[in-house]
Coordinates of C-alpha atoms and ligand atoms in Angstrom, one line a residue:
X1 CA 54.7 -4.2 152.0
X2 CA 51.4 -4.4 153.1
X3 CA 50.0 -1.3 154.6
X4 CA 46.6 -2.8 156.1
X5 CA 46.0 -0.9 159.6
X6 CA 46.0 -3.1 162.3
X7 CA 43.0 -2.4 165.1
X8 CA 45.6 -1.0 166.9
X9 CA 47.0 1.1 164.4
X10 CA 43.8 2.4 163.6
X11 CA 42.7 3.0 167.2
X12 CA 45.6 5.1 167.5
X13 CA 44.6 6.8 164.7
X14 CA 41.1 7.5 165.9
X15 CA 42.1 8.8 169.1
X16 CA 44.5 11.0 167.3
X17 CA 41.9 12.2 165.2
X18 CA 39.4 13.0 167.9
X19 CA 41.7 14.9 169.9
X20 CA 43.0 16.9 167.0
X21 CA 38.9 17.8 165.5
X22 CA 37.6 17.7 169.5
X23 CA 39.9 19.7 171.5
X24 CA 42.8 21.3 169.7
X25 CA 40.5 23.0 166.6
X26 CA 38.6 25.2 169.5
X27 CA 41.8 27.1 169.9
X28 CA 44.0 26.8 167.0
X29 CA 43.6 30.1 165.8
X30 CA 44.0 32.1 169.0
X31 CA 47.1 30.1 170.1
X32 CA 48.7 31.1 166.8
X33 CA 47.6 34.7 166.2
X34 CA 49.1 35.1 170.7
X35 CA 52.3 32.9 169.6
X36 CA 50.9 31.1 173.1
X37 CA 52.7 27.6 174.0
X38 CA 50.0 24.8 174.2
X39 CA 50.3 23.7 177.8
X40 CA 47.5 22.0 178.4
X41 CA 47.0 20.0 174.5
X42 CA 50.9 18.4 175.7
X43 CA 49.6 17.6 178.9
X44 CA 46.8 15.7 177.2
X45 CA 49.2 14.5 174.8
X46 CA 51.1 13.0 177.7
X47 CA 47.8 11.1 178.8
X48 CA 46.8 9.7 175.5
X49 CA 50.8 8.5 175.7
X50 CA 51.8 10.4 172.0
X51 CA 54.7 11.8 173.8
X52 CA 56.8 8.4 173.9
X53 CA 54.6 6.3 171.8
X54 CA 57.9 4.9 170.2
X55 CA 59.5 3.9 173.8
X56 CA 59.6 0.6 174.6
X57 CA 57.1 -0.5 177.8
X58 CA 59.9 -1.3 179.7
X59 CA 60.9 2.4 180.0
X60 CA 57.6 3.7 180.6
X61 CA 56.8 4.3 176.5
X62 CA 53.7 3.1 174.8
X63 CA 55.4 0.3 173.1
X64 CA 53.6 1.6 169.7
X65 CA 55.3 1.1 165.7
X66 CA 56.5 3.7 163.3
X67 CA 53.4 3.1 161.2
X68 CA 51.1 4.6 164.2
X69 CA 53.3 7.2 164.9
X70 CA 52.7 8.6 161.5
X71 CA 48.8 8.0 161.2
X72 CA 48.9 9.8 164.4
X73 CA 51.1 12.7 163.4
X74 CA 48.8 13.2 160.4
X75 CA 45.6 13.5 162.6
X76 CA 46.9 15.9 164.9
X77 CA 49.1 18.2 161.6
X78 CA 46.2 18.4 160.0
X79 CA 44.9 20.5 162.4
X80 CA 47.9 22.1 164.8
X81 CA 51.3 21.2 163.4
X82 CA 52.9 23.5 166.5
X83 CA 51.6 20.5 168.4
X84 CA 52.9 17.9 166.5
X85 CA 56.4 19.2 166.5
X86 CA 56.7 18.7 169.9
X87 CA 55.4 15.3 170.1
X88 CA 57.7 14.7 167.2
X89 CA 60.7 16.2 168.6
X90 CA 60.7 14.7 171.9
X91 CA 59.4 11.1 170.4
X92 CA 62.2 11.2 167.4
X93 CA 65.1 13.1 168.3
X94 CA 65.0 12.9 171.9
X95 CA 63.9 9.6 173.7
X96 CA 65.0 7.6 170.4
X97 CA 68.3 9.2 170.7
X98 CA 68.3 8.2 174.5
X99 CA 66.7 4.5 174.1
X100 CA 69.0 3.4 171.1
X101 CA 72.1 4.6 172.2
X102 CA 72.3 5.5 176.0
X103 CA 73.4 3.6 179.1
X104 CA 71.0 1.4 181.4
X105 CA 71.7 4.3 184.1
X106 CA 70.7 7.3 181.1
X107 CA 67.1 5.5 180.3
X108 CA 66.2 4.7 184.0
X109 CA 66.7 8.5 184.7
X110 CA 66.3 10.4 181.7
X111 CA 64.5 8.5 179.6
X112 CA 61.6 7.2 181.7
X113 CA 59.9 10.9 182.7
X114 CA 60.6 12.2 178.9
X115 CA 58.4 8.7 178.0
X116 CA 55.9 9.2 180.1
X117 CA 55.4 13.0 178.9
X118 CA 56.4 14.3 182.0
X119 CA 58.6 16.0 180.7
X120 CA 59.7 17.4 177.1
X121 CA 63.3 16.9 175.7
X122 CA 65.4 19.7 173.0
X123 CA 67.5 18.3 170.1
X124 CA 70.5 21.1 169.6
X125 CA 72.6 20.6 166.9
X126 CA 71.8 23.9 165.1
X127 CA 74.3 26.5 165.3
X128 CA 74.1 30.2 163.7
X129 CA 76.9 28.7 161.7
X130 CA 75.8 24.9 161.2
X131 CA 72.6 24.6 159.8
X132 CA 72.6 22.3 157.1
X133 CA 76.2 21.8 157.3
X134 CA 75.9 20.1 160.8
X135 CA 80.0 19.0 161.0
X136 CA 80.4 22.9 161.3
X137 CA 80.0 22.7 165.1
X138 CA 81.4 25.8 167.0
X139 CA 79.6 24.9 170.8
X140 CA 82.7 23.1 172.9
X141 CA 82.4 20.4 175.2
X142 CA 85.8 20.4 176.4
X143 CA 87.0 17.3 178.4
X144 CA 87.8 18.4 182.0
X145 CA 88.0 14.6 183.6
X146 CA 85.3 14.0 185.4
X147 CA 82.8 16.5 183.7
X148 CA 82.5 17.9 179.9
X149 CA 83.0 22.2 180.0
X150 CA 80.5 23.3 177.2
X151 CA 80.1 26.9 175.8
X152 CA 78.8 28.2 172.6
X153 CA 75.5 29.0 171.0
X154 CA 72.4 26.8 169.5
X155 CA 70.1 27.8 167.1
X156 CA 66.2 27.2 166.9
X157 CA 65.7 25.2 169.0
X158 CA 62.1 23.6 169.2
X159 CA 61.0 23.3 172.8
X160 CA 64.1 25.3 174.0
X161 CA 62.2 27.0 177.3
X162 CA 59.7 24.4 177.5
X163 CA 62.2 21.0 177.6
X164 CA 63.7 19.5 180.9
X165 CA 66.2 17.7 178.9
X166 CA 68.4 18.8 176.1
X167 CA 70.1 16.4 174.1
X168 CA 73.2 18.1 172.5
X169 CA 75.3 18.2 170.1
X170 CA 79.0 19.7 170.5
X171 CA 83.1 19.6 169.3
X172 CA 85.3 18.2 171.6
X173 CA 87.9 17.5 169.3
X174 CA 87.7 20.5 166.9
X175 CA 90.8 19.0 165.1
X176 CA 89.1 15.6 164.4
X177 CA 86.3 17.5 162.3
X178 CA 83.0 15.5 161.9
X179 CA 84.7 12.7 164.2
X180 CA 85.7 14.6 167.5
X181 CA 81.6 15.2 167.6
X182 CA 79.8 14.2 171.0
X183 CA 76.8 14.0 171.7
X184 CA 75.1 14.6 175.5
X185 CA 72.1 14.5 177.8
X186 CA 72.2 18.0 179.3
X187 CA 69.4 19.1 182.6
X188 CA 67.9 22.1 180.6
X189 CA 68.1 23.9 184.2
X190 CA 71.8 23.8 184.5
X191 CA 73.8 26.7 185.7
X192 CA 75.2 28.6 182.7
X193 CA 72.1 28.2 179.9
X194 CA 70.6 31.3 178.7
X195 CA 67.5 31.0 176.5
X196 CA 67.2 34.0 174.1
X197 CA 64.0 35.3 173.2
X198 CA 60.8 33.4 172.2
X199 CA 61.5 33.2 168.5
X200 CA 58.4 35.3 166.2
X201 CA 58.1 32.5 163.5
X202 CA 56.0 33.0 160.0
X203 CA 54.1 29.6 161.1
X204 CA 53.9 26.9 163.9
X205 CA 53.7 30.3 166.5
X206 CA 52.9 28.2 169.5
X207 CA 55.7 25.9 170.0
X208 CA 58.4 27.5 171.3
X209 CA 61.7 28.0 169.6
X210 CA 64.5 29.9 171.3
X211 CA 68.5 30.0 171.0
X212 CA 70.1 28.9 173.8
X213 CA 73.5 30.0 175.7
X214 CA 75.8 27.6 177.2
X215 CA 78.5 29.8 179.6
X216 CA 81.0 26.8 181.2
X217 CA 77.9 24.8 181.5
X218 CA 79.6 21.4 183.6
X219 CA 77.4 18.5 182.0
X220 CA 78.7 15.4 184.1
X221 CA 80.3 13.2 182.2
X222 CA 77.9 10.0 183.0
X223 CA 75.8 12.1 180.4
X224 CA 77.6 11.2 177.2
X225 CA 75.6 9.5 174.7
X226 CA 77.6 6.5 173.3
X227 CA 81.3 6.1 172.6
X228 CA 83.8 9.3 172.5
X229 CA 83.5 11.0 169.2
X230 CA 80.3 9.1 168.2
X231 CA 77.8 12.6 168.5
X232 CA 77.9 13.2 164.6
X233 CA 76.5 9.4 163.9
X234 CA 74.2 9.9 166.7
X235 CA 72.5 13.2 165.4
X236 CA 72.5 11.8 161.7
X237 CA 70.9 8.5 162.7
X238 CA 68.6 10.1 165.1
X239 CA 67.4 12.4 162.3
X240 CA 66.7 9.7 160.0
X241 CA 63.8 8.9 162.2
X242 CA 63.2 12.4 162.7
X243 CA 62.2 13.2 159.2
X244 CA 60.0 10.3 159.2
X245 CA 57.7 12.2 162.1
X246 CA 58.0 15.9 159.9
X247 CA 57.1 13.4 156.8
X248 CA 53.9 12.4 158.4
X249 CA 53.5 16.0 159.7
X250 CA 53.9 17.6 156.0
X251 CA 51.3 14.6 154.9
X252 CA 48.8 15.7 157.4
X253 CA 49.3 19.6 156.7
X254 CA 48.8 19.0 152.9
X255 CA 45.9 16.4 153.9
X256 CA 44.0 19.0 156.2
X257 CA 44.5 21.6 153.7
X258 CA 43.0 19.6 150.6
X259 CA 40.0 18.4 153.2
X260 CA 39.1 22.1 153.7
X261 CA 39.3 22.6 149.9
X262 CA 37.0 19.6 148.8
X263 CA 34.4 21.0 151.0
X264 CA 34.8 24.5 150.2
X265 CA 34.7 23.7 146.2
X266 CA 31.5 21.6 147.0
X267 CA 29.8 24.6 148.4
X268 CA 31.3 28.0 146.6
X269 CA 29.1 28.5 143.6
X270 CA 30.3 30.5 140.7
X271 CA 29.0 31.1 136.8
X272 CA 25.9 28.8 138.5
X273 CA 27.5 26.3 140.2
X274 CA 29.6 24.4 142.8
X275 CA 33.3 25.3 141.9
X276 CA 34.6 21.6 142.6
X277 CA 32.3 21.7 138.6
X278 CA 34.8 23.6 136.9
X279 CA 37.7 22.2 135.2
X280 CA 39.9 24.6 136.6
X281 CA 39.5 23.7 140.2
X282 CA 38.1 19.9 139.5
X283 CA 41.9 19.5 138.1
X284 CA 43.5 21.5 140.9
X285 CA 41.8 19.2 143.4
X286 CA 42.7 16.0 141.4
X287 CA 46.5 16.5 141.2
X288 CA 46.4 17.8 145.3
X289 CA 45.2 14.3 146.1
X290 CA 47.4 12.5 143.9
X291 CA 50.4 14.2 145.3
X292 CA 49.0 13.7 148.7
X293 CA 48.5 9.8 148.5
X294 CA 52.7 9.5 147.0
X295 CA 53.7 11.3 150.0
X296 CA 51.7 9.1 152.2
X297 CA 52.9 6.1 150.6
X298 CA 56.2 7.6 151.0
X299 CA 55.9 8.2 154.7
X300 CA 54.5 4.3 155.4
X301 CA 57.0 2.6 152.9
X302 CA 60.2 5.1 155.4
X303 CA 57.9 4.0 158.9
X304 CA 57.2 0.1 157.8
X305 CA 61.4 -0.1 157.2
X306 CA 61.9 1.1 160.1
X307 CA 59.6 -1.5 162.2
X308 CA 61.3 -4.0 160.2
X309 CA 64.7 -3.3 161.3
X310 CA 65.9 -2.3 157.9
X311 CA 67.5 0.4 156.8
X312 CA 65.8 3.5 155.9
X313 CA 68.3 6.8 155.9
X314 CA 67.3 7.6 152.5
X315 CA 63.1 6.4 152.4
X316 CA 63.4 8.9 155.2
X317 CA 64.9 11.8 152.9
X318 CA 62.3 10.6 150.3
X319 CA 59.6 11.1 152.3
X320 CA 60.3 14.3 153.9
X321 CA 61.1 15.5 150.8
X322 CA 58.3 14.5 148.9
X323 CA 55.4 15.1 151.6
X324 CA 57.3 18.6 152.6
X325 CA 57.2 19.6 148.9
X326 CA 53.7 18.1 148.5
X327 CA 52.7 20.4 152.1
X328 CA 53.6 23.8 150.0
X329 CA 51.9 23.2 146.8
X330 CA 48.8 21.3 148.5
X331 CA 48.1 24.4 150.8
X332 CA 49.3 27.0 148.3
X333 CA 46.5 25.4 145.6
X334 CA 43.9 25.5 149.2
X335 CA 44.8 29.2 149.5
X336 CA 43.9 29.3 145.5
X337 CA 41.0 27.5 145.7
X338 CA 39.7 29.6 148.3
X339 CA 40.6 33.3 146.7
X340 CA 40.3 35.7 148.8
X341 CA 38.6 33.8 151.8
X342 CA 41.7 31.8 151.8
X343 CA 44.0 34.7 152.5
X344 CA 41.7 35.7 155.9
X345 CA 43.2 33.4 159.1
X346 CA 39.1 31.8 160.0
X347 CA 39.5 29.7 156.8
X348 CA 42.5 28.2 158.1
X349 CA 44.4 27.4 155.2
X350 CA 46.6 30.6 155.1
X351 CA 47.8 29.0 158.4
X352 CA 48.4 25.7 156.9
X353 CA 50.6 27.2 154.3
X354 CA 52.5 29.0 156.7
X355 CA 53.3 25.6 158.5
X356 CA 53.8 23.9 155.4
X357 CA 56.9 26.2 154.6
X358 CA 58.6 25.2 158.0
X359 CA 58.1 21.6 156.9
X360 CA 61.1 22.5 153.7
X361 CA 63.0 23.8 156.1
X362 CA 63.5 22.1 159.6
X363 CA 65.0 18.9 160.2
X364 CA 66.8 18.7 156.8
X365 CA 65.5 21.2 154.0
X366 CA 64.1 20.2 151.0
X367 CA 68.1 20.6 149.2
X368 CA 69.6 18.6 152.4
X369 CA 67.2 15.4 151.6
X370 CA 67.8 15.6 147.8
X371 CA 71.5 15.4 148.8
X372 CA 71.4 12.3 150.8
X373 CA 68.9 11.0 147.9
X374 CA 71.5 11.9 145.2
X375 CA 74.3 10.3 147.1
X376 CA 72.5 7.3 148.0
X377 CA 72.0 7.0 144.2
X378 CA 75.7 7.6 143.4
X379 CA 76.7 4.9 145.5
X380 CA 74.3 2.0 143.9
Ligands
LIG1 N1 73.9 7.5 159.5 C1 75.1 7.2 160.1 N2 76.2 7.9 159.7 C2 76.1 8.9 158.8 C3 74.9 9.3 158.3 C4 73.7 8.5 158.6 N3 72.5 8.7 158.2 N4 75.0 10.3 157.4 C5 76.3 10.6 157.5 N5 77.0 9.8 158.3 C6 78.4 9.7 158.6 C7 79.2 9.5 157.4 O1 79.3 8.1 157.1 C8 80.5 10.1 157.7 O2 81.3 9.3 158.6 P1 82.7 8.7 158.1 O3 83.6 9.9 157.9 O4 83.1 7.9 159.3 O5 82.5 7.9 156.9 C9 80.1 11.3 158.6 O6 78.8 11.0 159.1 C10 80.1 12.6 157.8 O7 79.1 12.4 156.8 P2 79.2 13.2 155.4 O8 80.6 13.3 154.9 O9 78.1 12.7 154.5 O10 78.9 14.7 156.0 P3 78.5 16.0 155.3 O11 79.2 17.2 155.9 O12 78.5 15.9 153.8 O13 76.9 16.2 155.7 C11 74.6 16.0 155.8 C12 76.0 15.3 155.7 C13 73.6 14.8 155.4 C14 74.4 17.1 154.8 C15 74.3 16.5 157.2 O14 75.2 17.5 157.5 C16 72.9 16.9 157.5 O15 72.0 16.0 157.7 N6 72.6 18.2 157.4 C17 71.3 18.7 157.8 C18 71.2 18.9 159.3 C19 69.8 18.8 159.8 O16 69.0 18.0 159.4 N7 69.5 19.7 160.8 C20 68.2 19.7 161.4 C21 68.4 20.3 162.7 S1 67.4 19.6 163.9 C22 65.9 20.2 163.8 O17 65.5 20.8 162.9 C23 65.0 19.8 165.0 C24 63.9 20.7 165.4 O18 64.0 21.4 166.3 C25 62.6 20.5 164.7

């Protein structure tokens, strides 16, 4: 593996960057303290073509490689993860979903406008009974011959009001377990969806996450993804590249946080002088940025597999596990570092932490990975 940028790769990293320290620092803080969704940063997102940098050209995507993808999900987490989730959501679970799997017809009509950023897809597979134990589905999609009859409930779901397109995940065949699982392209819009309320999260408050309601929602069905019974495959492959966007996100949340330390530590004197001079934080500092350079190793090592067509299910788990892990002590040690400036919201770590803890959570927690991990191990 070699993990020299290309000019590419590190133009895309630039233009990340400038965004993120240009345009979406000026509002950061107000955006999360009013929960308000960032209309006009995805917008601009759509422009600088984040929003289906994976997509091949031919359906309107940027064409870019996994390895971009995460030096741009860095740039952008290390200052607004609530961003970044919906780039990464619609890029990863969303238009790959609809590119590797779906029908000529599905790309040309679905996934083109999702490519182009104009507009944002949904991944529901939560339930209020199937988190990590996704074969728990409860939401039908009952076969009715020419259409799919869907009802049932789906839990946090990231861009729920905000997505045109859902993709989702439901039983069919409640009797076939795991393997009666479909999975479907669903118009957000159709009559029967119900969004409940705009959820009050601890961190990431400007992307919105809502349950949504499905009451005999018809989905035609042209709008299944892949062969009958193939919707549990689809969601577990589809989240392997998914946690190799929240990866790069944890790296960048644990990389802005450190950043923000270093330079508070070279300026807060105590006992005479600069903190970053005492053992105590000098040590502090040193393991952060040790951690920090694993996970991004981690994250390149899941993305370069991927670009190479090899398999990379469990670098994925490593590396969302690791960076997510190295996320929550990074900024918890940047909240430390920082005493009691660091508990205030204008030093911006408290608010790194905050999105940090979402990172062990969503897509997988920390437990989830270490179980695919474990049982990749148990079958060497
Ligand atoms: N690729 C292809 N197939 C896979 C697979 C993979 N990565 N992982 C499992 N499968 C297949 C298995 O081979 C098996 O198929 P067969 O019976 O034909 O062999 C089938 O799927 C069932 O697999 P398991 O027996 O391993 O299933 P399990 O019940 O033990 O669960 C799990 C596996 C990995 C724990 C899975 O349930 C899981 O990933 N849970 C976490 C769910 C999750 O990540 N949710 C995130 C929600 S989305 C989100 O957060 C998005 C957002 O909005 C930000």
């Amino acid at each position: 593996m070699d993990f020299t940028f290309t000019e590419e790769q590190l133009m895309i990293q630039q233009s990340a960057r400038d965004y993120a320290q240009r345009e979406l620092i000026k509002d950061v803080l107000e955006r999360d303290a009013k929960a308000e969704y960032p209309t006009q940063h995805v917008k601009a997102l759509a422009e600088l073509g984040f929003l289906g940098m994976l997509v091949d050209p031919k359906y309107d995507g940027g064409g870019m490689d996994t390895i971009s993808y995460v030096l741009a999900m860095e740039e952008l987490s290390k200052i607004d993860s609530s961003i970044s989730v919906i780039m990464s959501v619609n890029n990863s679970l969303v238009c790959y979903g609809i590119e590797a799997f779906g029908t000529e017809a599905q790309k040309e009509k679905w996934l083109k406008p999702l490519a182009r950023g104009e507009q944002i897809g949904a991944f529901l597979l939560s339930e209020p009974e199937a988190g990590s134990d996704a074969t728990s589905q409860r939401t039908l999609a009952i076969d009715k011959g020419d259409h799919y009859l869907v009802n049932g409930v789906k839990n946090w779901i990231t861009n729920g009001n905000s997505a045109a397109v859902y993709v989702l995940i439901a039983q069919t065949y409640p009797d076939k377990g795991h393997k009666g699982i479909n999975a479907f392209i669903v118009d957000r819009h159709s009559p029967g969806i119900t969004l409940g309320p705009h959820e009050d999260k601890m961190g990431m408050r400007s992307s919105d996450t809502h349950s949504v309601m499905f009451t005999d929602v018809k989905v035609p069905k042209e709008n299944r993804l892949g062969e009958d019974g193939f919707g549990f495959k689809f969601a577990m492959k589809t989240l392997e590249g998914g946690r190799i966007g929240i990866a790069a996100q944890a790296l960048g949340i644990a990389q802005g946080a450190y950043e923000r330390a270093v330079k508070y530590a070279k300026e807060r004197k105590t006992f005479g002088t600069e903190i970053i001079n005492h053992q105590a934080i000098g040590f502090k500092l040193a393991e952060m940025h040790t951690r920090i350079e694993a996970a991004r190793y981690f994250c390149l090592k899941a993305a370069w597999l991927k670009d190479q067509g090899k398999s990379y299910g469990t670098a994925s788990a490593m590396a969302k596990y690791w960076a997510a892990e190295t996320a929550m002590y990074v900024t918890t040690e940047a909240v430390q570092i920082h005493g009691g400036y660091g508990y205030v919201k204008e030093y911006h770590v408290e608010r790194l932490m905050r999105e940090a803890k979402l990172t062990q959570i969503y897509e997988g927690t920390s437990e989830i990975q270490q179980m695919i991990i474990s049982r990749a191990i148990m079958s060497e």
